[in-house]
PDB file of C-alpha atoms in Angstrom:
ATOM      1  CA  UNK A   1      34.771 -36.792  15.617  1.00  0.00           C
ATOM      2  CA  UNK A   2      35.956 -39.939  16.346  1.00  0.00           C
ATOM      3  CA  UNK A   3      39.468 -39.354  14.179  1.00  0.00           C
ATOM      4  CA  UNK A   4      41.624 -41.885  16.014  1.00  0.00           C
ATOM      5  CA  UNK A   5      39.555 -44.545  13.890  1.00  0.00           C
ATOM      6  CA  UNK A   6      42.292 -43.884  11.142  1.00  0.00           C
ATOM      7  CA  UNK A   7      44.795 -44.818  13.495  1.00  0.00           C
ATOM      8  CA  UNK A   8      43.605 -48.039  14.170  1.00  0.00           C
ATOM      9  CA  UNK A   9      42.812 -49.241  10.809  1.00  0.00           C
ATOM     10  CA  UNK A  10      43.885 -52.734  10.664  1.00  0.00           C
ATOM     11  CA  UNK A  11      45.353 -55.775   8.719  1.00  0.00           C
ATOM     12  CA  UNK A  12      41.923 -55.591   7.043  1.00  0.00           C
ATOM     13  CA  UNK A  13      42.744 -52.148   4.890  1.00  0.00           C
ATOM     14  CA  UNK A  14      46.118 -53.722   3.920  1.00  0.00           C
ATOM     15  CA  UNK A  15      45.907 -55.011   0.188  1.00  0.00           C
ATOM     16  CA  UNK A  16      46.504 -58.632   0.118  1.00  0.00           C
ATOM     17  CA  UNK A  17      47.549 -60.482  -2.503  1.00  0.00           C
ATOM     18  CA  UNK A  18      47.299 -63.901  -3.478  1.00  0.00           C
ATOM     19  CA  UNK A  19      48.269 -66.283  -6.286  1.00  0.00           C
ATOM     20  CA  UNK A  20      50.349 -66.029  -8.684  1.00  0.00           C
ATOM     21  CA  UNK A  21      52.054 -64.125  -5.492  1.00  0.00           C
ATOM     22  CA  UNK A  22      51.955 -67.131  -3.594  1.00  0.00           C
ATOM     23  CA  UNK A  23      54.964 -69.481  -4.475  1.00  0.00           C
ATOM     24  CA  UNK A  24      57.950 -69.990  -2.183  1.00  0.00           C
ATOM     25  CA  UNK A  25      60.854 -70.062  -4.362  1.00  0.00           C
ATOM     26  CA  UNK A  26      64.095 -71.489  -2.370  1.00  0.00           C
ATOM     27  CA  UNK A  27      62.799 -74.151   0.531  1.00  0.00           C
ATOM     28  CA  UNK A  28      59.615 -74.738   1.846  1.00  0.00           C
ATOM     29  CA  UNK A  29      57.549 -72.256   3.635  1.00  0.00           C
ATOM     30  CA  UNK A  30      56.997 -74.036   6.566  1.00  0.00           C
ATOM     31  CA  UNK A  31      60.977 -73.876   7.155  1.00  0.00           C
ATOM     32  CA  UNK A  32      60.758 -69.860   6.573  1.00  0.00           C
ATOM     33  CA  UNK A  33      60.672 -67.643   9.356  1.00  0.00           C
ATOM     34  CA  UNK A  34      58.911 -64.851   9.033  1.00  0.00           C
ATOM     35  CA  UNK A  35      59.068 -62.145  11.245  1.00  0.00           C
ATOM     36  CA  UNK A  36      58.604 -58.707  12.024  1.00  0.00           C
ATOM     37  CA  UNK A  37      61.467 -56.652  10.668  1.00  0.00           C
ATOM     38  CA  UNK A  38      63.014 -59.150   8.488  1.00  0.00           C
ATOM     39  CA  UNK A  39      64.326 -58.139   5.106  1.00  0.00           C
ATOM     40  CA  UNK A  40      62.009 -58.816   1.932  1.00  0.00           C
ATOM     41  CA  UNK A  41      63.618 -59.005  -1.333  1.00  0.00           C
ATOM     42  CA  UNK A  42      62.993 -60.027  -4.959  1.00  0.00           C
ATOM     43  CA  UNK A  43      64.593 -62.090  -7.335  1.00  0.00           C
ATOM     44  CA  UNK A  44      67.006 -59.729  -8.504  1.00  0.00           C
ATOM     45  CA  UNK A  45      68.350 -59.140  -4.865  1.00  0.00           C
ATOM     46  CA  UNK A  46      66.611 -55.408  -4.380  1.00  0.00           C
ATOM     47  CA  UNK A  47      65.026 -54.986  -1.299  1.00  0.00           C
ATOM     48  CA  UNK A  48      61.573 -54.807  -1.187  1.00  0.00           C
ATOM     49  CA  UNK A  49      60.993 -53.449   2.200  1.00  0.00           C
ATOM     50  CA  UNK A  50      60.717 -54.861   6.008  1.00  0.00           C
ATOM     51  CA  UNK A  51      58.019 -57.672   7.440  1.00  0.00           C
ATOM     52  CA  UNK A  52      55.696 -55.033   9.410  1.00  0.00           C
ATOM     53  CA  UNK A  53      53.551 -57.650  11.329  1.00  0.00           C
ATOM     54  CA  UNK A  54      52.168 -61.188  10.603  1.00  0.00           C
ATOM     55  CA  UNK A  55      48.847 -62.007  11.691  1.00  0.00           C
ATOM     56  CA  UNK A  56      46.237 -64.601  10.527  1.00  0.00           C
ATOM     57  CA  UNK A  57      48.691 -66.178   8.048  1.00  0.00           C
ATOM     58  CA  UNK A  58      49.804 -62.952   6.318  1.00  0.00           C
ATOM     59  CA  UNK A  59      52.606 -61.114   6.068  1.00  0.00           C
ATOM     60  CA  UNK A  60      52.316 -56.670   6.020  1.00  0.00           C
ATOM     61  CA  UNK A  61      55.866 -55.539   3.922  1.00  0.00           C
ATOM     62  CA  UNK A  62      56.652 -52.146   4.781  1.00  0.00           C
ATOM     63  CA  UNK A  63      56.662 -50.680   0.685  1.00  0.00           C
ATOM     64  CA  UNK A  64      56.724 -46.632  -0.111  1.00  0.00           C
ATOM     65  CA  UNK A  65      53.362 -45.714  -1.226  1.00  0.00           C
ATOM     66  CA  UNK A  66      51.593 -47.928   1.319  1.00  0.00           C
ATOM     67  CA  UNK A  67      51.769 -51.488   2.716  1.00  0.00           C
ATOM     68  CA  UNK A  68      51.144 -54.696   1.480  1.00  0.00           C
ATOM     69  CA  UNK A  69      50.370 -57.907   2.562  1.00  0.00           C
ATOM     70  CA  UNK A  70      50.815 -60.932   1.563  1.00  0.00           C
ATOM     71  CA  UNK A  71      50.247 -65.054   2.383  1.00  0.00           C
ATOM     72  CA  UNK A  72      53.530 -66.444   4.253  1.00  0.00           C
ATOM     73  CA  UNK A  73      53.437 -69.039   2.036  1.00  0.00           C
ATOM     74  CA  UNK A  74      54.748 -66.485  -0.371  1.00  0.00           C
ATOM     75  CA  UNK A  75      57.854 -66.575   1.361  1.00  0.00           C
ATOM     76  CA  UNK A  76      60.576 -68.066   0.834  1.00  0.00           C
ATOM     77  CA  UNK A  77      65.000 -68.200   1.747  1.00  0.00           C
ATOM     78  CA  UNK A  78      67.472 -66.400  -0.174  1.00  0.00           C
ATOM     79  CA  UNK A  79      70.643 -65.708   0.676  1.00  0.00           C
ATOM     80  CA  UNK A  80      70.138 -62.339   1.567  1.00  0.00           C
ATOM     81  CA  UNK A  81      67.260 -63.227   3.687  1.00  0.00           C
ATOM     82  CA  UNK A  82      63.370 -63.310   2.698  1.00  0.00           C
ATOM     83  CA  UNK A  83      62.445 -63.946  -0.637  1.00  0.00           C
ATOM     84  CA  UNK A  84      59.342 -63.948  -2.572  1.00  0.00           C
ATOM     85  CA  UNK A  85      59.002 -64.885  -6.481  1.00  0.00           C
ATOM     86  CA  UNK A  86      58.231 -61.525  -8.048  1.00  0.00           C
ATOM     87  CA  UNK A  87      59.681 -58.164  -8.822  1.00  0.00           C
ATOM     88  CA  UNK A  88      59.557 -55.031  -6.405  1.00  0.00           C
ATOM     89  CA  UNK A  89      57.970 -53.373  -9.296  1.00  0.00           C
ATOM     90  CA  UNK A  90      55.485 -56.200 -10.717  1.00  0.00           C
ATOM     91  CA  UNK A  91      54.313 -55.939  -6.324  1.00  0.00           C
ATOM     92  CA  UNK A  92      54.270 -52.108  -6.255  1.00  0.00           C
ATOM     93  CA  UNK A  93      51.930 -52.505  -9.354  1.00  0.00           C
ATOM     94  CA  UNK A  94      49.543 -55.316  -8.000  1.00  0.00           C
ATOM     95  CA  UNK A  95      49.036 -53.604  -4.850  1.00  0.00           C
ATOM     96  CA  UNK A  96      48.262 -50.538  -5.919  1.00  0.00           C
ATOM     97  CA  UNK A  97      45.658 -52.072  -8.730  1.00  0.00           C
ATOM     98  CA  UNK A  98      43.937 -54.325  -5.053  1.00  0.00           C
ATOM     99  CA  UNK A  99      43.868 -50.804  -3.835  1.00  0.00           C
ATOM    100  CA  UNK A 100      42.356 -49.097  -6.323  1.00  0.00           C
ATOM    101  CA  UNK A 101      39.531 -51.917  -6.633  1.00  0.00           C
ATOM    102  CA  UNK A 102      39.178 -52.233  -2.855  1.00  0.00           C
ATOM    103  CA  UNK A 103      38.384 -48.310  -2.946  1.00  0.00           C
ATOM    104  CA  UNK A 104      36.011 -48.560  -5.863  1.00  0.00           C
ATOM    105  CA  UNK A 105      34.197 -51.777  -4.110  1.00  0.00           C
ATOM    106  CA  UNK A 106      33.978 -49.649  -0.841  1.00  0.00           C
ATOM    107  CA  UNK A 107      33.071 -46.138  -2.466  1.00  0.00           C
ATOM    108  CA  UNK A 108      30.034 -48.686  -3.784  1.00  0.00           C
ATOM    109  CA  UNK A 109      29.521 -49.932  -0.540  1.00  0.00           C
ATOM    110  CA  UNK A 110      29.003 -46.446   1.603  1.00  0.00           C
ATOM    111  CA  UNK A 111      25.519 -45.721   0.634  1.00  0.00           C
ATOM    112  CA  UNK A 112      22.881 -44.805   2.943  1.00  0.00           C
ATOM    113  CA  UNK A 113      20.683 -47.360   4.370  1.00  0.00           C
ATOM    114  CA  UNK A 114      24.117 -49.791   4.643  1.00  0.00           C
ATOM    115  CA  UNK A 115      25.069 -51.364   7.572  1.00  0.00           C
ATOM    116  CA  UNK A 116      28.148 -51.056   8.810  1.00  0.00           C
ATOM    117  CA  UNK A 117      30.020 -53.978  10.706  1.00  0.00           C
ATOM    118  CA  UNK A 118      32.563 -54.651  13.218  1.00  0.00           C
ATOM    119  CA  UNK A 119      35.842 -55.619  12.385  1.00  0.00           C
ATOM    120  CA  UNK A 120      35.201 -59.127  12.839  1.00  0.00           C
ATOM    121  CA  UNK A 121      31.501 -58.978  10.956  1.00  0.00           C
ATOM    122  CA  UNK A 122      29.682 -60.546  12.884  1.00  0.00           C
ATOM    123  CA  UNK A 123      28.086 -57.583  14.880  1.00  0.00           C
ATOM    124  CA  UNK A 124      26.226 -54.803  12.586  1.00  0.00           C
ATOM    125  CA  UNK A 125      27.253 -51.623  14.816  1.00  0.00           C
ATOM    126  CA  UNK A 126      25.442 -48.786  12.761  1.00  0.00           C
ATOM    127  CA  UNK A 127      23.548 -48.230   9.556  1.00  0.00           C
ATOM    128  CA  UNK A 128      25.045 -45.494   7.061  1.00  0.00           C
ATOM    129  CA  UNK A 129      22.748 -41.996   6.930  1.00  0.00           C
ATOM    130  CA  UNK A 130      24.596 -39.797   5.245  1.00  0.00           C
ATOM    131  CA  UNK A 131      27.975 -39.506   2.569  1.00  0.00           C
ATOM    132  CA  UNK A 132      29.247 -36.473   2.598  1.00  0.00           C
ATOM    133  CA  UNK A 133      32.958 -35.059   1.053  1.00  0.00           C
ATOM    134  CA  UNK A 134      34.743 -35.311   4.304  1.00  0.00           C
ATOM    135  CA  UNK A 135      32.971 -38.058   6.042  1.00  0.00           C
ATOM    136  CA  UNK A 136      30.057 -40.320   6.369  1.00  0.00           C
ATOM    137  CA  UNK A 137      27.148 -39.958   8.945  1.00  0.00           C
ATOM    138  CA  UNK A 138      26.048 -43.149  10.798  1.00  0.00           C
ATOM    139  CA  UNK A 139      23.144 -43.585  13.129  1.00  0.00           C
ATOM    140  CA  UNK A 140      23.303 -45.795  15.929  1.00  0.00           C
ATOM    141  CA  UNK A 141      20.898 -46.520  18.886  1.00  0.00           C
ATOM    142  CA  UNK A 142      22.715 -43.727  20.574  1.00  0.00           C
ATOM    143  CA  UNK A 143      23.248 -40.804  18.367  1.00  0.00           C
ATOM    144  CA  UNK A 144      24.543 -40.278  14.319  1.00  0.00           C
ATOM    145  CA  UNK A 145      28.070 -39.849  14.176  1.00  0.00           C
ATOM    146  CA  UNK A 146      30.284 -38.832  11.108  1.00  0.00           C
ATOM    147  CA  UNK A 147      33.115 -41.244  10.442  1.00  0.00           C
ATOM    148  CA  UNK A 148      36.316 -40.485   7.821  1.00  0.00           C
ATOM    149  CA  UNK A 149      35.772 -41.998   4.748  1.00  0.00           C
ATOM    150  CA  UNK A 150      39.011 -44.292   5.211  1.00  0.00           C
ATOM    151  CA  UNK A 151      38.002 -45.440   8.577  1.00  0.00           C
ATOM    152  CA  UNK A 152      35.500 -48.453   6.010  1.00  0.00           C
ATOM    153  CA  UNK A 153      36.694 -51.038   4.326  1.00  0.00           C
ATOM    154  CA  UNK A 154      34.633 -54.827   3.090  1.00  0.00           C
ATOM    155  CA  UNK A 155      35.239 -57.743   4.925  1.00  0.00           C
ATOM    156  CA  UNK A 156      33.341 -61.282   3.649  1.00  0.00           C
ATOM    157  CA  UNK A 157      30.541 -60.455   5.717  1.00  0.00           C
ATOM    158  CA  UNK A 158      29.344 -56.629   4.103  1.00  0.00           C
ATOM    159  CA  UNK A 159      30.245 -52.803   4.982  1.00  0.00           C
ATOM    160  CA  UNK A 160      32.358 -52.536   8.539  1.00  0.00           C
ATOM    161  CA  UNK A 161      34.684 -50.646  10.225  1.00  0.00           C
ATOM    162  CA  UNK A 162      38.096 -51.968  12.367  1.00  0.00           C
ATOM    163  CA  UNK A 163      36.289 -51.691  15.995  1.00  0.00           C
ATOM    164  CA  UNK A 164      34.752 -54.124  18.010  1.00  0.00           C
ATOM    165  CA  UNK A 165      31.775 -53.420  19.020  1.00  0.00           C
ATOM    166  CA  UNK A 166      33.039 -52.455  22.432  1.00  0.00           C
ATOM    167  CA  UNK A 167      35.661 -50.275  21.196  1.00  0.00           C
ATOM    168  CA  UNK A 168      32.745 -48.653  19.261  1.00  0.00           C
ATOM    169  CA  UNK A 169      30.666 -47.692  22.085  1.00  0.00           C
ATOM    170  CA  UNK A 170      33.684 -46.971  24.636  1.00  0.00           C
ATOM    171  CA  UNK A 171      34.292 -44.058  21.208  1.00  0.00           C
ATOM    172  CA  UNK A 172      30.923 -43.308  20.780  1.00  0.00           C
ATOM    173  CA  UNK A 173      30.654 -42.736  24.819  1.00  0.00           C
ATOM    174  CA  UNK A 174      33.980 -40.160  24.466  1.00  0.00           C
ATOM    175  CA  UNK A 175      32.672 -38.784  21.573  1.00  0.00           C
ATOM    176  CA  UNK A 176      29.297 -37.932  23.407  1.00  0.00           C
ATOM    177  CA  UNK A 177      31.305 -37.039  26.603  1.00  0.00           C
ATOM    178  CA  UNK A 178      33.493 -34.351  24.253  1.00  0.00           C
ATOM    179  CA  UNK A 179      29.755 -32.812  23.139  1.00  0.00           C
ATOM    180  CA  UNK A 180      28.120 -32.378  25.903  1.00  0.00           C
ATOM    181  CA  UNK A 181      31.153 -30.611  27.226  1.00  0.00           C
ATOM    182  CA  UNK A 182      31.079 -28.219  24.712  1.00  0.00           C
ATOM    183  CA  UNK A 183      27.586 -27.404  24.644  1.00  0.00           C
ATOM    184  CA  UNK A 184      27.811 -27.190  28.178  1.00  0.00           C
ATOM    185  CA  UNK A 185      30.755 -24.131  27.289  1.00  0.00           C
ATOM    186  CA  UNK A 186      28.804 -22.745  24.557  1.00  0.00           C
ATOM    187  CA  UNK A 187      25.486 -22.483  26.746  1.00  0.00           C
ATOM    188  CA  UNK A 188      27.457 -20.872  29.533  1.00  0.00           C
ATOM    189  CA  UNK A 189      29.262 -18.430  26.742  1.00  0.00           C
ATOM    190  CA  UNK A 190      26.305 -17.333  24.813  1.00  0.00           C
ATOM    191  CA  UNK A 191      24.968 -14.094  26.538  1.00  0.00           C
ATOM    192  CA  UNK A 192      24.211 -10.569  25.116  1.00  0.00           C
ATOM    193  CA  UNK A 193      27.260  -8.606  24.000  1.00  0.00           C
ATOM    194  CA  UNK A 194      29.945 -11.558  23.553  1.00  0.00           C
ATOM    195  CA  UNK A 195      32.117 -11.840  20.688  1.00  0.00           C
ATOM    196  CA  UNK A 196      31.237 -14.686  17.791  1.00  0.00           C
ATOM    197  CA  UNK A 197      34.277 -15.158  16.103  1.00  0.00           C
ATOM    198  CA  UNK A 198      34.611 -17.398  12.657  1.00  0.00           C
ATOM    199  CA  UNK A 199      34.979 -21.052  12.923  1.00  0.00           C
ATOM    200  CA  UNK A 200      38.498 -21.579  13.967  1.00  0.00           C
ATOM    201  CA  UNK A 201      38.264 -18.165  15.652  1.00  0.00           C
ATOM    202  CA  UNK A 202      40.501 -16.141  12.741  1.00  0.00           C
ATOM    203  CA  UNK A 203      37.677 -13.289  12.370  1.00  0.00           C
ATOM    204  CA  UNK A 204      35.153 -11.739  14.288  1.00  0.00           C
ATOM    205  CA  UNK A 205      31.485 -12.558  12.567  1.00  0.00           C
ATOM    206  CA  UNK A 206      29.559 -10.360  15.150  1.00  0.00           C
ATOM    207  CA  UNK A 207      28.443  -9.822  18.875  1.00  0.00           C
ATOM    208  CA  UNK A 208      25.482 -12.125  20.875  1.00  0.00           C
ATOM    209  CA  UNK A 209      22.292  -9.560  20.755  1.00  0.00           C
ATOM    210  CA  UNK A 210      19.602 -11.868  22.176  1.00  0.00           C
ATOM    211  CA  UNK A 211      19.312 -15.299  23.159  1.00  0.00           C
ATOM    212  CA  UNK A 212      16.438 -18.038  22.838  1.00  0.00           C
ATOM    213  CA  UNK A 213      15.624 -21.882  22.531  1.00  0.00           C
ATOM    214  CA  UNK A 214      16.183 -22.347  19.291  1.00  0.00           C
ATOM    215  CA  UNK A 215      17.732 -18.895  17.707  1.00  0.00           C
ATOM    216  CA  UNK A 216      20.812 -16.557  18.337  1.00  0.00           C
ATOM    217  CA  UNK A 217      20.346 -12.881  17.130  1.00  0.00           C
ATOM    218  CA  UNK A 218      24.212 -11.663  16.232  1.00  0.00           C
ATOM    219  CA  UNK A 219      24.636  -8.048  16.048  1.00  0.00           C
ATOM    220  CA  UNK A 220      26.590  -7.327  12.825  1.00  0.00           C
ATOM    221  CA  UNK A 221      27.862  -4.539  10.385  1.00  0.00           C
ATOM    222  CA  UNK A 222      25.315  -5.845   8.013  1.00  0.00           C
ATOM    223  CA  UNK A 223      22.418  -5.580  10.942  1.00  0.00           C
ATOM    224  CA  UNK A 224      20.629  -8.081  12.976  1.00  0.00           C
ATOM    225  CA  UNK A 225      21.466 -11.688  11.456  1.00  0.00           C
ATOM    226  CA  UNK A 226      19.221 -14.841  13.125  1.00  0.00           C
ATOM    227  CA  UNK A 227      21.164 -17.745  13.402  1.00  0.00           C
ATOM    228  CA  UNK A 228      20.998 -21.103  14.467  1.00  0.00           C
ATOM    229  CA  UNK A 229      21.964 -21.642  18.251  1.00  0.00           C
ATOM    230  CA  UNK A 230      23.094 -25.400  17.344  1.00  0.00           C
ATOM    231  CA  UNK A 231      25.718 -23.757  15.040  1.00  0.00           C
ATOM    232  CA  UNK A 232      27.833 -22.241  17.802  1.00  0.00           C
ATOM    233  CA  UNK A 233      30.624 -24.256  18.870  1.00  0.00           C
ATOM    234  CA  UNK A 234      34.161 -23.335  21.170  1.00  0.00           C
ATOM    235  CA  UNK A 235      37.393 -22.143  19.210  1.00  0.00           C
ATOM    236  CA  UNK A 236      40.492 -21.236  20.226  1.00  0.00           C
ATOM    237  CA  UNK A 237      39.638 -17.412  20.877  1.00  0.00           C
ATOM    238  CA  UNK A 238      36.159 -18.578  22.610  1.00  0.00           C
ATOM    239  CA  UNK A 239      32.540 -18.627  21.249  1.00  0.00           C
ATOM    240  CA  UNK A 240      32.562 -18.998  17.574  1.00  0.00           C
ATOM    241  CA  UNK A 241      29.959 -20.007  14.579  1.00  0.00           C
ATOM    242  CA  UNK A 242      30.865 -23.473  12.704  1.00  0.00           C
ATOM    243  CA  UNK A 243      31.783 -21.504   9.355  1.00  0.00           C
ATOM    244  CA  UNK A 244      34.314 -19.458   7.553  1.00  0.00           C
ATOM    245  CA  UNK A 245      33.716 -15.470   7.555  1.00  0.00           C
ATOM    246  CA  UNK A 246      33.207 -16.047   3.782  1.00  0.00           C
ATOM    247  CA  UNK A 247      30.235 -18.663   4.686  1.00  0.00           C
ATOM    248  CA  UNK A 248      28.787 -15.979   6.930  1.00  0.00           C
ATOM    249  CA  UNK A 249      28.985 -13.062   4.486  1.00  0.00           C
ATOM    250  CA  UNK A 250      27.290 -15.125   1.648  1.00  0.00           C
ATOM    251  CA  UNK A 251      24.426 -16.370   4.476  1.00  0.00           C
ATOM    252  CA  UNK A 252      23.911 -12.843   5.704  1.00  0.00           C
ATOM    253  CA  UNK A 253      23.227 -11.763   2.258  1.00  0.00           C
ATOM    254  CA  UNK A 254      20.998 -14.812   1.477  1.00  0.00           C
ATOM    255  CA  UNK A 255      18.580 -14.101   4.668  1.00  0.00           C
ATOM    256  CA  UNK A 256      18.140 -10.256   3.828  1.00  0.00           C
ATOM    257  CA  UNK A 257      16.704 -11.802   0.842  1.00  0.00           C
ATOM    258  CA  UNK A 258      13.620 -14.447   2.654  1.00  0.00           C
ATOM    259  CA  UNK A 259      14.725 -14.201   5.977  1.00  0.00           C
ATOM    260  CA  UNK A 260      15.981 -17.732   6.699  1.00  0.00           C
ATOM    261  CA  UNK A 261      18.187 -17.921   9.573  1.00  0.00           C
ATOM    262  CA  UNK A 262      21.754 -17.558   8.483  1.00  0.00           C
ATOM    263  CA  UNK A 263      23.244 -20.843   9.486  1.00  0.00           C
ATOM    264  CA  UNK A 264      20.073 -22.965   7.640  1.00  0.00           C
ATOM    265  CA  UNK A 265      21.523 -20.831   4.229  1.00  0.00           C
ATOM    266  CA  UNK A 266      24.873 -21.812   4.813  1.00  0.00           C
ATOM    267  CA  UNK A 267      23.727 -25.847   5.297  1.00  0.00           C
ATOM    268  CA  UNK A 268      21.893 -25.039   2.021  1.00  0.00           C
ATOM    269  CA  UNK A 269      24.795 -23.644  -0.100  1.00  0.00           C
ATOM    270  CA  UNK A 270      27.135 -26.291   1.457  1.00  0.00           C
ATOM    271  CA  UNK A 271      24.759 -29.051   0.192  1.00  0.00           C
TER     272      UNK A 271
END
């Protein structure tokens, strides 16, 4: 949910370097233009890689591996184009050591009971509730919601996210508009005698027996399993259960043992 937050990750994921990156080395800074898609290169005369974007008195150079950015009074004229006073190498290396503590300072960060900003700060949009392997739940006024771990990062102000705080609600209002229309499709696919497949609808799990408020009885080759109704979601062959054939298997034989419904064993083993 929500994955086009990792596409608008900003300026404030970059790693940004200052001093000792910071010294102009041929003329004055404030006679350098910088601009996107101008040359980089070091003392030597390599190319480091392309200006990206400037904003907010940094630079983003385009380098394999990831970005980087740095102050524009880093800049300075060669005469090859931009120059700036250290080695491709010596840059690779410091950006990838700002990278590796910005992770570590944000892995910190993403605990529950954090808040969790807006890209300018200021506004605290959600409070974390949950880290899990492939995301992190976050409850809002208006529902949880899992986020990709990438999509955080720590500005001056705590914990945040790049969204405004009306670009988060305009997502969390698509994002609620995308559920409802497939529990709408679920509720009108779940009667007696249609095929559950697996989650992304590779393997049949079983057929819809009975139907109530809070439980769906699937008829399988192991017998009657009880299973969760809010674990049926749509795949690309139609009504489906959100977990492997493998997860089902292993749940079916957990609830012949106590008779817990299949999907709470699978949330159990996954946990």
């Amino acid at each position: 949910m929500l994955e086009r937050l990792g596409a608008l990750l900003s300026l404030a994921l970059v790693p940004a370097l200052g001093a000792p990156f910071g010294a102009a080395i041929a003329q004055p800074a404030a006679n350098v233009d910088v601009i996107a898609g101008a040359p980089v290169y070091d003392p030597a005369g390599d190319l480091v890689g392309p200006v990206e974007s400037v904003s907010g008195g940094n630079a983003v150079i385009g380098l394999d591996g990831g970005p980087i950015a740095l102050p524009v009074t880093s800049f300075g004229k060669g005469e090859k184009g931009l120059l700036i006073s250290v080695s491709r190498a010596e840059l690779v290396a410091a950006r990838d050591k700002a990278a590796n503590a910005q992770a570590n300072a944000v892995e910190a960060a993403v605990q529950p009971g954090a808040e969790v900003r807006g890209v300018n700060g200021a506004t605290v949009l959600a409070t974390v509730k949950q880290v899990d392997a492939d995301g992190v739940i976050v409850s809002t006024p208006a529902s949880d919601v899992k986020l990709p771990r990438g999509a955080f990062f720590l500005s001056p102000s705590g914990l945040a996210i790049s969204f405004s705080p009306a670009q988060f609600a305009d997502a969390l209002k698509q994002a609620a508009e995308g559920r409802a229309k497939v529990e709408a499709a679920v509720a009108s696919a779940l009667k007696p005698g249609v095929t559950v497949h697996s989650a992304k609808g590779s393997q049949i799990l079983g057929t819809v027996k009975s139907v109530d408020r809070e439980t769906v009885t699937l008829a399988t080759d192991q017998g009657d399993v009880p299973v969760a109704r809010s674990a049926f979601i749509m795949s690309p062959k139609g009504l489906a259960a959100a977990y492997t054939a493998e997860q089902f298997a292993d749940a079916v034989a957990a609830t012949s043992e106590d008779g817990a419904t299949a999907s709470d064993k699978t949330q159990k083993s996954a946990q």
